[in-house]
Short mmCIF file of C-alpha atoms and ligand atoms in Angstrom, two decimals:
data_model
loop_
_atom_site.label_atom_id
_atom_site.label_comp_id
_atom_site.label_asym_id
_atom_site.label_seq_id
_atom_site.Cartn_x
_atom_site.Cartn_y
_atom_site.Cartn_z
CA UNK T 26 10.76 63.90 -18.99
CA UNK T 27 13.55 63.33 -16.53
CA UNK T 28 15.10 59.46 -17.15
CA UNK T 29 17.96 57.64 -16.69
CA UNK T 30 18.45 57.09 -20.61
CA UNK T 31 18.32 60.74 -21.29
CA UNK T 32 20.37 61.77 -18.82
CA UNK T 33 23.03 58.99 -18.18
CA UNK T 34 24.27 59.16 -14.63
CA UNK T 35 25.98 56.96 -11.74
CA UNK T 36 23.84 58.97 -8.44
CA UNK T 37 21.03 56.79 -9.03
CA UNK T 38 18.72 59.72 -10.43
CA UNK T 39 15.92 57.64 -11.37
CA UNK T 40 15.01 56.72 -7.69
CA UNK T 41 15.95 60.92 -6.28
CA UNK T 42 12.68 62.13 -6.92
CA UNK T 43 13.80 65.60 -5.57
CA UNK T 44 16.58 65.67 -7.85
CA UNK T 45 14.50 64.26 -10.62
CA UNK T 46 12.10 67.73 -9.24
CA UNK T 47 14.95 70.39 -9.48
CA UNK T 48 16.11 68.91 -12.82
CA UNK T 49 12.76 68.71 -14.55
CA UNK T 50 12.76 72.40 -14.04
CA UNK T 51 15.91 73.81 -15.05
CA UNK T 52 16.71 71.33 -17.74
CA UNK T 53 14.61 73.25 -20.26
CA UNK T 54 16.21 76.40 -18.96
CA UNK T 55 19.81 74.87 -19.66
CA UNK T 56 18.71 73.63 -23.35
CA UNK T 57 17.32 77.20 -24.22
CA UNK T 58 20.61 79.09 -23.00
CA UNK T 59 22.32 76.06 -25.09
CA UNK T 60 20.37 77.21 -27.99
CA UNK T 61 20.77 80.70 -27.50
CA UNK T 62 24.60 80.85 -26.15
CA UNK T 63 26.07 77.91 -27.27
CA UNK T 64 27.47 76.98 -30.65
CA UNK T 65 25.26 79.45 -33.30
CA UNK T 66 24.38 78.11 -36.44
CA UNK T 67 25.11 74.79 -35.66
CA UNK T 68 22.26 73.56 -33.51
CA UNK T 69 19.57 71.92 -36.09
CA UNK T 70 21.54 70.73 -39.16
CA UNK T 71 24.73 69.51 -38.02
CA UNK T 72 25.33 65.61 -36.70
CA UNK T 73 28.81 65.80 -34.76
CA UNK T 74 30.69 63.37 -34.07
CA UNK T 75 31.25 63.51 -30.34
CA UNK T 76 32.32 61.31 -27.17
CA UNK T 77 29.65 61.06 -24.30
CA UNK T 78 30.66 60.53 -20.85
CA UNK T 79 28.60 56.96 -20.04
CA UNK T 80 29.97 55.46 -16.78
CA UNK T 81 33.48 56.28 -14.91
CA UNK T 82 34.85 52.77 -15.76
CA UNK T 83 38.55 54.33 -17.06
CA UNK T 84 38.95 51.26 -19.29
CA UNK T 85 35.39 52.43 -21.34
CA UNK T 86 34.22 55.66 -19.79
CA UNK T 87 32.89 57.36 -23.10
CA UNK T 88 31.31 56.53 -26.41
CA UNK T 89 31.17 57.65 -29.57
CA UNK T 90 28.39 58.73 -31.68
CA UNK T 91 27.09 61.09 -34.10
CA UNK T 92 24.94 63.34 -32.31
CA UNK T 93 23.04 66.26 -32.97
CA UNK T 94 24.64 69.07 -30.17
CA UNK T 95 20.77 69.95 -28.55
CA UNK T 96 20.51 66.31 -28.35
CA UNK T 97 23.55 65.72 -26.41
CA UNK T 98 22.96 63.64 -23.28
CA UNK T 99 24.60 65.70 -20.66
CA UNK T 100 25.06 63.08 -17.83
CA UNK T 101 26.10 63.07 -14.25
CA UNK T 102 29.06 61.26 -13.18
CA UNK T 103 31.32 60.77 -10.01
CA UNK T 104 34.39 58.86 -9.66
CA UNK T 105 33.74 56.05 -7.75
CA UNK T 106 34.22 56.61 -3.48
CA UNK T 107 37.64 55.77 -2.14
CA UNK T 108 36.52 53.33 0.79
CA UNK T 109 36.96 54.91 4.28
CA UNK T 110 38.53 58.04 2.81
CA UNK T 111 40.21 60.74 5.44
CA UNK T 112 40.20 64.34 5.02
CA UNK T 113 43.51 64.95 3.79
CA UNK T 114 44.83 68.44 4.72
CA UNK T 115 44.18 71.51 7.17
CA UNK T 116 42.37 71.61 11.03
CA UNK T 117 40.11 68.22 10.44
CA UNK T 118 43.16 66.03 9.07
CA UNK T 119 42.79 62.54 9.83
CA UNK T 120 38.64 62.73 9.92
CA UNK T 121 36.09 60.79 7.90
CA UNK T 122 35.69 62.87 4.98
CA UNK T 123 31.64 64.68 5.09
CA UNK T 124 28.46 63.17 2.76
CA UNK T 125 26.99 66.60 3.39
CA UNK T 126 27.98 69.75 3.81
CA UNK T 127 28.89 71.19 7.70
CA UNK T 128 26.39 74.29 8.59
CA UNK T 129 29.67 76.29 9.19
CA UNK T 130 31.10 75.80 5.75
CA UNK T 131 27.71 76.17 4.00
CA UNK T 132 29.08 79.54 2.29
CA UNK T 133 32.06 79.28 1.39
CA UNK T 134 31.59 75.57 -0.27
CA UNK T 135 28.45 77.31 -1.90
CA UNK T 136 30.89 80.24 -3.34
CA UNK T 137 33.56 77.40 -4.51
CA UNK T 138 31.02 75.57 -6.63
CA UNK T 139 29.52 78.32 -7.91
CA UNK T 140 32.70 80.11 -9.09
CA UNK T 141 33.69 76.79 -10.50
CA UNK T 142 30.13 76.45 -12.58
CA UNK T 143 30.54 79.76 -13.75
CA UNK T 144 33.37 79.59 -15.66
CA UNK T 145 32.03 76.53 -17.86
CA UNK T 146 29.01 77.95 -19.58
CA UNK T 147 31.23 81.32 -19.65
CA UNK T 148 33.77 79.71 -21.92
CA UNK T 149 31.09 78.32 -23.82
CA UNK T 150 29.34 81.80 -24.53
CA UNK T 151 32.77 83.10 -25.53
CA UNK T 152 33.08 80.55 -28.19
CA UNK T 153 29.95 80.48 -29.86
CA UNK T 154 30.84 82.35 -33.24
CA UNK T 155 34.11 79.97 -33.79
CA UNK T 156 32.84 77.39 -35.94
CA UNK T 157 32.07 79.92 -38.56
CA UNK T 158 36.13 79.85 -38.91
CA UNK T 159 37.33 76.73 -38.72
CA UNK T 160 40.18 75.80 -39.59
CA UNK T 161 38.77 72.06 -40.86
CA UNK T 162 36.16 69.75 -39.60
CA UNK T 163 38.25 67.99 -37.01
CA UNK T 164 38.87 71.16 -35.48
CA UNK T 165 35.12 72.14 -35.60
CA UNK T 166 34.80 68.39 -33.99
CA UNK T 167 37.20 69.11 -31.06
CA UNK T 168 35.54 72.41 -30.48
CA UNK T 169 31.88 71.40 -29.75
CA UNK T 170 33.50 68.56 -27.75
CA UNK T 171 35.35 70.73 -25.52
CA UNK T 172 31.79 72.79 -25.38
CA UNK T 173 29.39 69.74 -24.75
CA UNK T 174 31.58 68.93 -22.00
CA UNK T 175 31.89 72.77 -20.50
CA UNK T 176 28.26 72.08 -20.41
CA UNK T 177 28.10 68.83 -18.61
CA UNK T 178 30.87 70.49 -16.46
CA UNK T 179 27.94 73.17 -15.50
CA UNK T 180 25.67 70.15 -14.66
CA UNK T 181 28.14 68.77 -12.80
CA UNK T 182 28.31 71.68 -10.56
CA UNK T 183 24.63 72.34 -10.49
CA UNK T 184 24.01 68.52 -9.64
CA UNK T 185 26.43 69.73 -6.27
CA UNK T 186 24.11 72.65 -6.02
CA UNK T 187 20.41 70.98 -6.32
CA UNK T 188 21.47 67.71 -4.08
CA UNK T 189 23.38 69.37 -0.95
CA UNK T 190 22.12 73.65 -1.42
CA UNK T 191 18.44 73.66 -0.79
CA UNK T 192 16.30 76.90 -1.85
CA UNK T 193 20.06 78.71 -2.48
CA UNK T 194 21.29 75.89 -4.43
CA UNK T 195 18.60 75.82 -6.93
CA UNK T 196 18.44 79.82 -6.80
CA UNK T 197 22.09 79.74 -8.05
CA UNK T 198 21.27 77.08 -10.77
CA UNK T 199 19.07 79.53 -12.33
CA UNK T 200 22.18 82.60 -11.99
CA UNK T 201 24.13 80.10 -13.73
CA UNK T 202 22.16 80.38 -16.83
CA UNK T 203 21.20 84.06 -16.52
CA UNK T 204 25.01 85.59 -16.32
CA UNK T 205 26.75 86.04 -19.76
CA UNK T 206 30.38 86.26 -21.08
CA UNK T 207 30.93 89.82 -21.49
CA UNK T 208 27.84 91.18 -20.44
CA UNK T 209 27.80 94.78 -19.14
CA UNK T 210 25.13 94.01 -16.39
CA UNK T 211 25.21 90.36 -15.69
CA UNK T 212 29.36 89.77 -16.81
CA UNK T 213 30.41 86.08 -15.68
CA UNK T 214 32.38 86.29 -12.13
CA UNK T 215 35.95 85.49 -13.55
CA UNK T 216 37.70 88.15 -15.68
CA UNK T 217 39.19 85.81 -18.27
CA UNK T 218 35.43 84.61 -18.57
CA UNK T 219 34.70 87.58 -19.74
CA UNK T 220 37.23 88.20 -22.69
CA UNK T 221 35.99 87.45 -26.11
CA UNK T 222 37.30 84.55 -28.59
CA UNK T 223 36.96 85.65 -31.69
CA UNK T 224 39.71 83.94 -33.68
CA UNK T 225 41.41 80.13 -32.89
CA UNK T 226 44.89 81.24 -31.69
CA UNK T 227 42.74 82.50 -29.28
CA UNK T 228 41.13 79.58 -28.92
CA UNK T 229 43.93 77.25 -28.63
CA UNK T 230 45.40 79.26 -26.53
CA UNK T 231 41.97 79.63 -24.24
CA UNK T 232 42.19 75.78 -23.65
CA UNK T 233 45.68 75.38 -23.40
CA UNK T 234 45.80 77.67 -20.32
CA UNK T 235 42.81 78.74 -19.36
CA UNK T 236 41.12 75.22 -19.29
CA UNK T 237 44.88 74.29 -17.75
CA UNK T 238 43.72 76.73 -14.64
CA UNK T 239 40.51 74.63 -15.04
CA UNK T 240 42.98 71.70 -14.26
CA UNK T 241 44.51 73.58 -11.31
CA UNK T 242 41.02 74.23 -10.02
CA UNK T 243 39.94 70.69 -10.00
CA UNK T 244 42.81 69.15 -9.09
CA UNK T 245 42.33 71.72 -5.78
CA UNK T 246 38.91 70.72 -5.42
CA UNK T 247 39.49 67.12 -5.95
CA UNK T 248 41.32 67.32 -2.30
CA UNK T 249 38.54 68.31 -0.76
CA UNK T 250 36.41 66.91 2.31
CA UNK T 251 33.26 67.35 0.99
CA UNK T 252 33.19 63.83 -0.55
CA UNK T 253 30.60 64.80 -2.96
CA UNK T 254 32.47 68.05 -4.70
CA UNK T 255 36.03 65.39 -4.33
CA UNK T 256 34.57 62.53 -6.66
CA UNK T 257 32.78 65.27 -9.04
CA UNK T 258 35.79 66.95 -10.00
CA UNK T 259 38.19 63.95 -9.96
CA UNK T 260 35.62 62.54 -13.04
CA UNK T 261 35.90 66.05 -14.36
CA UNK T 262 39.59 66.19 -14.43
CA UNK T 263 39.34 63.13 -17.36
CA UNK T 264 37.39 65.47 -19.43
CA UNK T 265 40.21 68.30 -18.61
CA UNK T 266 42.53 66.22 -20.37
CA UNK T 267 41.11 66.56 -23.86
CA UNK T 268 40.04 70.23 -23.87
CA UNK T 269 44.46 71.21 -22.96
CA UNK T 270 45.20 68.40 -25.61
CA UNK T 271 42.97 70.21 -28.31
CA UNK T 272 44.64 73.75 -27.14
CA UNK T 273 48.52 72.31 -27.03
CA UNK T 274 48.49 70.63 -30.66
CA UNK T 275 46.39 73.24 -31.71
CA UNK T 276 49.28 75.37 -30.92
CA UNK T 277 51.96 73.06 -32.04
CA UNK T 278 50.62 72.94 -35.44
CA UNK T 279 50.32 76.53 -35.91
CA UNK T 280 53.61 76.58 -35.23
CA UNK T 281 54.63 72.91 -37.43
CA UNK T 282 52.87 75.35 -40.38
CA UNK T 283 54.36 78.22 -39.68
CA UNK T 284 57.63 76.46 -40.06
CA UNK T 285 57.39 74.99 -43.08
CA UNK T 286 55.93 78.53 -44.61
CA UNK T 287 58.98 80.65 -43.07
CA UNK T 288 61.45 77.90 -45.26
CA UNK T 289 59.42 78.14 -48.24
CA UNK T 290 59.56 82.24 -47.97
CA UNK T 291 63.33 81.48 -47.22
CA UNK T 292 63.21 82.54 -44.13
CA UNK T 293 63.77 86.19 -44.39
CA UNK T 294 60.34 87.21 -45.64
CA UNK T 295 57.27 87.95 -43.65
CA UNK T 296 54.99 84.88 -43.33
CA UNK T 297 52.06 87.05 -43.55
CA UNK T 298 52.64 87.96 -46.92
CA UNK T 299 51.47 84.11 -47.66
CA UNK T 300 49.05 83.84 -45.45
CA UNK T 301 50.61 81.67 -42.12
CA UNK T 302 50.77 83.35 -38.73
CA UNK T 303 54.16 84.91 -37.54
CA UNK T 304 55.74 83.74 -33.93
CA UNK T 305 55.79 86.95 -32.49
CA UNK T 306 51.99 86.91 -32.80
CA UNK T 307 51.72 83.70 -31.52
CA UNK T 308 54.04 84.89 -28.65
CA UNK T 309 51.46 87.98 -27.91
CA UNK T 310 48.51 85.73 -27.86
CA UNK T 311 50.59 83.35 -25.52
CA UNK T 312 51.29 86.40 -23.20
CA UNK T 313 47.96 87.35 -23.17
CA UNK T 314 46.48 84.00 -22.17
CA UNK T 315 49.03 82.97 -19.67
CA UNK T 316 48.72 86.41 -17.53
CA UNK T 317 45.20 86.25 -17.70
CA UNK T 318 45.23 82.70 -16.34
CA UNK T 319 47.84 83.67 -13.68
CA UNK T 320 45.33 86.47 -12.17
CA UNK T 321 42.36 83.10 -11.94
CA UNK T 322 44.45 81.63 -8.95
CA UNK T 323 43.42 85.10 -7.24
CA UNK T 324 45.87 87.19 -4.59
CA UNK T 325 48.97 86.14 -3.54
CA UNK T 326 48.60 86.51 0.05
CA UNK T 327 44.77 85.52 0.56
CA UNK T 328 42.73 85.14 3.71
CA UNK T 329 40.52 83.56 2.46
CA UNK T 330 42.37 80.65 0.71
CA UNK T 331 43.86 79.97 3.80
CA UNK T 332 40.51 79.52 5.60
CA UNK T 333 39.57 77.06 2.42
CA UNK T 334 42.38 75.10 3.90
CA UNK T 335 42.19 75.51 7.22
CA UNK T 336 38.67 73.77 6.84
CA UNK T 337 39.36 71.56 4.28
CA UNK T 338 37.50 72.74 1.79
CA UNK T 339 40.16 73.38 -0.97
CA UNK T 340 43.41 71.46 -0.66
CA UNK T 341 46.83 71.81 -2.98
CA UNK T 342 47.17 69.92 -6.02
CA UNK T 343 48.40 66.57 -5.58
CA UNK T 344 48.00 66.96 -1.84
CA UNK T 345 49.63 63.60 -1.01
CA UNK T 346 53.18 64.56 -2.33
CA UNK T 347 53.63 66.84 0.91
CA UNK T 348 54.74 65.59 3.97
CA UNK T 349 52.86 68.34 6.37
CA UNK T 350 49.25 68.08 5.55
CA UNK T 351 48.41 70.73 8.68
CA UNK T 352 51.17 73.70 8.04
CA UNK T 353 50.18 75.43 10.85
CA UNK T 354 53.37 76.74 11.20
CA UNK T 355 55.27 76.56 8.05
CA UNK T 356 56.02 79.64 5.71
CA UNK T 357 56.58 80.38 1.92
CA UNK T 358 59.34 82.86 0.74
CA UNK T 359 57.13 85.45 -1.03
CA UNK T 360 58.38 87.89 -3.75
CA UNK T 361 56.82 90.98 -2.84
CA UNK T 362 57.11 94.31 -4.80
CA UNK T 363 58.31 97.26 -3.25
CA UNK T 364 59.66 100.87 -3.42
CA UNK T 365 60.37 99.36 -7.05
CA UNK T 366 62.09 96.48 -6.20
CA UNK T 367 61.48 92.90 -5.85
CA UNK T 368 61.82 92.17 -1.63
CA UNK T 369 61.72 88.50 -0.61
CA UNK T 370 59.69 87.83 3.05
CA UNK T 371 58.27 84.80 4.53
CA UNK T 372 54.28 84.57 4.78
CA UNK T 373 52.17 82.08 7.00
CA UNK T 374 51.69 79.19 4.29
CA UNK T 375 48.41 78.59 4.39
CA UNK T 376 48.16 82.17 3.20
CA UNK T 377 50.22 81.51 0.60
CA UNK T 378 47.73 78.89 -0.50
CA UNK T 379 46.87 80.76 -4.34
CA UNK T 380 50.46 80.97 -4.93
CA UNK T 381 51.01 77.45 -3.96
CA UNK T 382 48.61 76.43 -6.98
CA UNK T 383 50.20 78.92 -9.32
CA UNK T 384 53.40 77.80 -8.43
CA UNK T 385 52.18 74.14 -9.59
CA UNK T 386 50.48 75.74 -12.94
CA UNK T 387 53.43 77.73 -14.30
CA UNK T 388 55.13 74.77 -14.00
CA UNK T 389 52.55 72.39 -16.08
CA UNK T 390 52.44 75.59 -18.87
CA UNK T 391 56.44 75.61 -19.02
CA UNK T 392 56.49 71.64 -19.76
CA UNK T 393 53.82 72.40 -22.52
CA UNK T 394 56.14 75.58 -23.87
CA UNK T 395 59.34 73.62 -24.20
CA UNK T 396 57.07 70.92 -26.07
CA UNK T 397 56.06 73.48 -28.37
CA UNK T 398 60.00 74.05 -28.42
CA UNK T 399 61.17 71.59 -29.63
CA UNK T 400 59.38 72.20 -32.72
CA UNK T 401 60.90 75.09 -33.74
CA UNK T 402 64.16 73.49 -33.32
CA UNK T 403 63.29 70.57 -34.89
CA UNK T 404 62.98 72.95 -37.92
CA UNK T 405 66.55 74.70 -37.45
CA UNK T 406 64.09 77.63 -36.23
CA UNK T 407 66.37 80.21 -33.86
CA UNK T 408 63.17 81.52 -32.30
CA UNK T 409 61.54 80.16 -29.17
CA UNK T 410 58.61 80.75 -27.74
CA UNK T 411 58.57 81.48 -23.72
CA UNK T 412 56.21 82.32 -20.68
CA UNK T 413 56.04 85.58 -19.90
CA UNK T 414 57.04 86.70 -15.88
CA UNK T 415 54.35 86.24 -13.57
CA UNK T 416 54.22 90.10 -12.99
CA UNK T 417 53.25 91.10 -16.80
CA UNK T 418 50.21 92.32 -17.55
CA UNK T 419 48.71 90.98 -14.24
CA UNK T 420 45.07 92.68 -12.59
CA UNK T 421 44.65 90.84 -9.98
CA UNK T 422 47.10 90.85 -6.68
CA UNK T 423 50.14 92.66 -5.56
CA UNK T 424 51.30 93.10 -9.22
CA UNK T 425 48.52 94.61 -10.07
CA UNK T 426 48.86 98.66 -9.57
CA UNK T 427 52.03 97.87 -11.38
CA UNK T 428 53.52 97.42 -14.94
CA UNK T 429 56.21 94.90 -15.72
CA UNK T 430 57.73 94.03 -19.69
CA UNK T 431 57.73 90.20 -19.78
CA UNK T 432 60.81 89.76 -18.25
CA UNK T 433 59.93 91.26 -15.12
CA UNK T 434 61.57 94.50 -15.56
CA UNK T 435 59.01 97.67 -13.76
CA UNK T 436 57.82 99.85 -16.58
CA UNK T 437 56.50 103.45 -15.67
CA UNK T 438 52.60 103.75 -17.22
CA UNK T 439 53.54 105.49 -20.38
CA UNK T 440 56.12 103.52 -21.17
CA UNK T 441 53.45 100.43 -20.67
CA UNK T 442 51.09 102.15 -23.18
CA UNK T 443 53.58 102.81 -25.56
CA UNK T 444 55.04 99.69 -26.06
CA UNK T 445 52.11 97.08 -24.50
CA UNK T 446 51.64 95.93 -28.39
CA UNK T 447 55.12 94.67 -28.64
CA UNK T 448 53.76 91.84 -26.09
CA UNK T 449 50.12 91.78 -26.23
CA UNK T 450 47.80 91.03 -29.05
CA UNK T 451 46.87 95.13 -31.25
CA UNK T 452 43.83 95.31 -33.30
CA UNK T 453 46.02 95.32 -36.26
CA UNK T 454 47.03 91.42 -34.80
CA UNK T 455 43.18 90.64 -34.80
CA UNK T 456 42.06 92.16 -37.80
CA UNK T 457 44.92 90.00 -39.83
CA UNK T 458 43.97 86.75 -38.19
CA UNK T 459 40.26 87.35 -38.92
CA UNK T 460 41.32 87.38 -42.70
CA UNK T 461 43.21 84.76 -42.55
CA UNK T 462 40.46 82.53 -40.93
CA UNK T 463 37.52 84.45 -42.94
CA UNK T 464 36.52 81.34 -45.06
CA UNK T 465 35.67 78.41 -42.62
CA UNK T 466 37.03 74.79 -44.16
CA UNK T 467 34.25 72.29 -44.29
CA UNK T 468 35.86 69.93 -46.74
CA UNK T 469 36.50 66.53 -44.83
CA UNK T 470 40.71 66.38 -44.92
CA UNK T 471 40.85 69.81 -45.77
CA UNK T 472 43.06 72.49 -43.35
CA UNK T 473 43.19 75.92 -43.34
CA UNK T 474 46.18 77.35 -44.83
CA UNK T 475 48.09 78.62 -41.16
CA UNK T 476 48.04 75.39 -39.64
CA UNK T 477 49.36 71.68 -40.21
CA UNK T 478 47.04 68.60 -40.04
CA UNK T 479 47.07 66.28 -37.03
CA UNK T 480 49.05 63.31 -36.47
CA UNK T 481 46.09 61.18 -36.05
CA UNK T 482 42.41 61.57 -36.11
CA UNK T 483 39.95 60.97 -33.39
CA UNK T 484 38.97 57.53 -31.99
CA UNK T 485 41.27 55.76 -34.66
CA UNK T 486 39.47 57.43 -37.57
CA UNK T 487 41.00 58.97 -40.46
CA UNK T 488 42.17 62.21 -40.63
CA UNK T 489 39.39 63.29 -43.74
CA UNK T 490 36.92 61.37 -41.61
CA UNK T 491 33.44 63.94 -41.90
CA UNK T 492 33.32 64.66 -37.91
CA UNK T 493 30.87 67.39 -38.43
CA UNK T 494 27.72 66.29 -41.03
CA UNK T 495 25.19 68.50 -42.85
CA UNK T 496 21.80 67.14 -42.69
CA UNK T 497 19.68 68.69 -45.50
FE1 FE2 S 502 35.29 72.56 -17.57
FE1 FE2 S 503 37.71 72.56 -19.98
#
C-alpha cells in the first residue's frame, strides 16, 4: 500500500489519488529491478547504516538509521517554491515560471527528464558487484548510500513523469526499469552509463566525475521554467554533494596510501610489489573518467541545446552570474579542429550552450585535481596528477573522428592504438587491481591495504563504527 509513512514526501501524495494510482503500480516494479540490479548479495541480511531524505528543511533534511536496503523509504522531495519566481533565461525571460508543462515543449521536457532518470538506475546497475570488494565497511556504507539515493533520484524523475506526462509519462516509467547498464539490446541511453565498474578506483572515480556531470546536469535543470523539474533537481543537487564527496576522498586516500607505501619502498621501487596502487594508474583511470564525462555534455555546437534555451527549458549553471539572460546575439570563441590544426571561430551562443556547461565542469574537476595535489606535495611527492585535454579520448562531438595524446597533440590511428595504454586503463591495469581488492574488508575499522582511513566517520561516529551489519 501506497502511504505517506512509507514513502515520505512534501507533494502531498496522500491526498493525489492518481499519483497514489501510477505509484501503486510501478512501485513493485522498482523494488524487483532493486532486487535484481541493485546491490547483489546484500539485500536480505545486511542492516546499513544510511541517511534518508525526510523533509527539505536544510537545517535537518535527513536522518539516520539502520535500514535494511529493500526497505529503504525512497521519498519524494522538492525544494520549497521561490515566491513569484520568473523564468530566468532565453525567449520567455521575465515570465511567471509554468506549473505544467506548455503543449509545445511537451517533447523535449519529456526527453530531458527521461535522459536525466536514466542515468540513475544505470549507475546503480553498474555498481552492483562492488561490495564484494570493499575496501572496509565505511566504504561499503558510502556506496549503498550513493545507490539508495541514485534510486530516489529515479523516483524523483519518474514522480516528474507520472504527475505532468500522462499515458507517455507512465509508459517511460516502466522503460526506466526495463533498460540495463551494458545491455546489448536494451543498453542505458548515455555511453558512460553503459561502462562497467568493476573495481573502486573506478568507482571513486565514477562519482567524482561522472556524478560531478550529474552536478552539471542539475544545476542546468535547476534553471529551468518548468517549476516542477526546477525545485526537483535543486533538492537533488543536496544529495549530489555526498556521492562527489565519497568519489574525491576516495581518491585522495588512494593517493594519502600510496604515499606513505612509495616512502616505505624508498621511493624507487614499484608500489605494486607491496600491494598499493601506482599514480600512473590512478592517472589512466582519471583519464578515462574525465573524457568520458566530457562526451555527457553532448556536441559542441548543438541545435538542439540552443532550442533548450531558447525556450527555457535548460538554462546555464548558476544562471544569475550572467548579465545577458537572452543572448540573442552574443557569440562564444569556439576551438574547432581542422585540416589538423586547432582554428578559433565565433559561434551563435546559444549554440554553444553544451560547451558553456563543460566549460563550468572542467573547471569544478580542476579545483578537485589540485586538491588531490596538494597531497602529493604534502608528501615531498614530484608527481602530480592532471586533467587530461578536452580532445583525448573523446566519442562524442567534433573531436570525435579524431585522436589526441592528453595534451592535445593529433595522433594518427596507429599511433593511438599503439600507445592508448600509456593513458588509459589495459587489462593488465584491471586484472592487478582486482587482486588487490580480491578479499572484501568487513572488519569494523579495518581498511584495505591501497588506501588510507578517513579523517572522520559518518554522522559524528567513529571511524570502526559497524555501518554495514550481518543479521544471522
Ligand atoms: Fe543522481
Ligand atoms: Fe549521484
Amino acid at each position: 500500500m501506497i502511504s505517506a509513512e512509507k514513502i515520505p514526501n512534501n507533494v502531498d501524495l496522500s491526498s493525489n489519488k492518481r499519483l497514489q494510482r501510477a505509484l501503486e503500480h510501478w512501485q513493485p516494479k522498482y523494488i524487483q529491478w532493486w532486487r535484481d540490479m541493485g546491490p547483489q548479495g546484500f539485500q536480505d541480511y545486511h542492516q546499513v547504516y544510511v541517511r534518508t531524505a525526510i523533509s527539505v528543511d536544510p537545517e535537518g533534511w535527513a536522518h539516520f538509521e539502520y535500514v535494511k536496503l529493500p526497505e529503504y523509504r525512497w521519498g519524494i522531495f522538492l525544494a520549497d517554491p521561490t515566491p513569484d519566481r520568473r523564468i530566468g533565461f532565453g525567449d520567455f525571460f521575465g515570465q511567471p515560471v509554468w506549473q505544467e508543462v506548455p503543449g509545445e515543449f511537451r517533447n523535449q521536457l519529456r526527453r530531458l527528464i527521461v535522459t536525466q532518470g536514466d542515468t540513475e538506475p544505470a549507475s546503480v546497475e553498474q555498481q552492483r558487484w562492488l561490495g564484494h570488494r570493499c575496501p572496509s565497511l565505511y566504504d561499503l556504507r558510502n556506496l549503498f548510500q550513493v545507490n539508495v539515493e541514485e534510486g530516489r533520484h529515479l523516483w524523483a524523475m519518474v514522480y516528474l513523469l507520472h504527475s505532468y506526462f500522462g499515458r507517455d509519462g507512465r509508459d517511460e516509467a516502466e522503460e526506466l526499469l526495463e533498460r540495463q547498464s551494458g545491455n546489448r539490446d536494451k543498453p542505458r541511453i548515455l555511453e558512460a552509463f553503459n561502462e562497467p565498474i568493476d573495481n573502486w578506483l573506478d568507482f571513486f572515480m565514477f562519482t567524482m566525475f561522472t556524478d560531478r556531470d550529474g552536478k552539471s546536469q542539475l544545476m542546468s535543470l535547476s534553471e529551468s521554467s518548468l517549476d516542477p523539474l526546477s525545485r526537483t533537481t535543486r533538492f537533488m543537487l543536496t544529495e549530489e554533494a555526498h556521492h562527489m564527496f565519497v568519489g574525491e576522498t576516495g581518491v585522495a586516500r588512494i593517493l594519502e596510501r600510496t604515499c606513505q607505501l612509495m616512502k616505505e619502498a624508498g621511493f624507487s621501487g614499484d608500489v605494486r610489489k607491496i600491494g598499493g596502487i601506482d599514480i600512473p594508474t590512478i592517472q589512466k583511470h582519471l583519464n578515462q573518467w574525465f573524457s568520458l564525462s566530457l562526451d555527457l555534455h553532448g556536441g559542441e555546437v548543438s541545435s538542439n541545446a540552443a532550442s533548450y534555451f531558447a525556450n527555457g527549458l535548460k538554462g546555464r549553471a548558476k544562471e544569475d552570474g550572467y548579465d545577458d539572460h537572452v543572448v540573442k546575439n552574443a557569440y562564444y570563441q569556439m576551438e574547432f579542429f581542422e585540416q589538423g590544426r586547432p582554428v578559433t571561430k565565433e559561434v551563435l551562443l546559444r549554440n554553444a550552450m553544451n560547451e558553456v556547461l563543460r566549460d563550468w565542469y572542467v573547471g569544478d574537476c580542476a579545483a578537485g585535481v589540485v586538491r588531490w595535489n596538494r597531497i602529493l606535495e604534502a608528501h615531498g611527492m614530484s608527481d602530480r596528477l592532471k586533467l587530461p585535454d578536452r580532445k583525448f579520448n573523446r566519442n562524442i562531438g567534433m573531436y570525435s573522428g579524431f585522436r589526441f595524446d592528453p595534451d592535445g597533440v593529433p595522433l594518427s590511428q596507429e599511433d593511438w592504438e599503439r600507445r592508448k595504454y600509456e593513458w588509459l586503463p589495459s587489462a593488465g591495469d584491471s586484472e592487478y587491481l582486482l587482486s588487490i581488492m580480491a578479499e572484501p574488508i568487513y572488519e569494523p575499522g579495518k581498511f584495505a591495504n591501497y588506501i588510507a582511513p578517513p579523517r572522520r566517520g559518518i554522522n559524528q561516529q567513529p571511524i570502526g563504527f559497524e555501518y554495514v551489519r550481518t543479521e544471522q
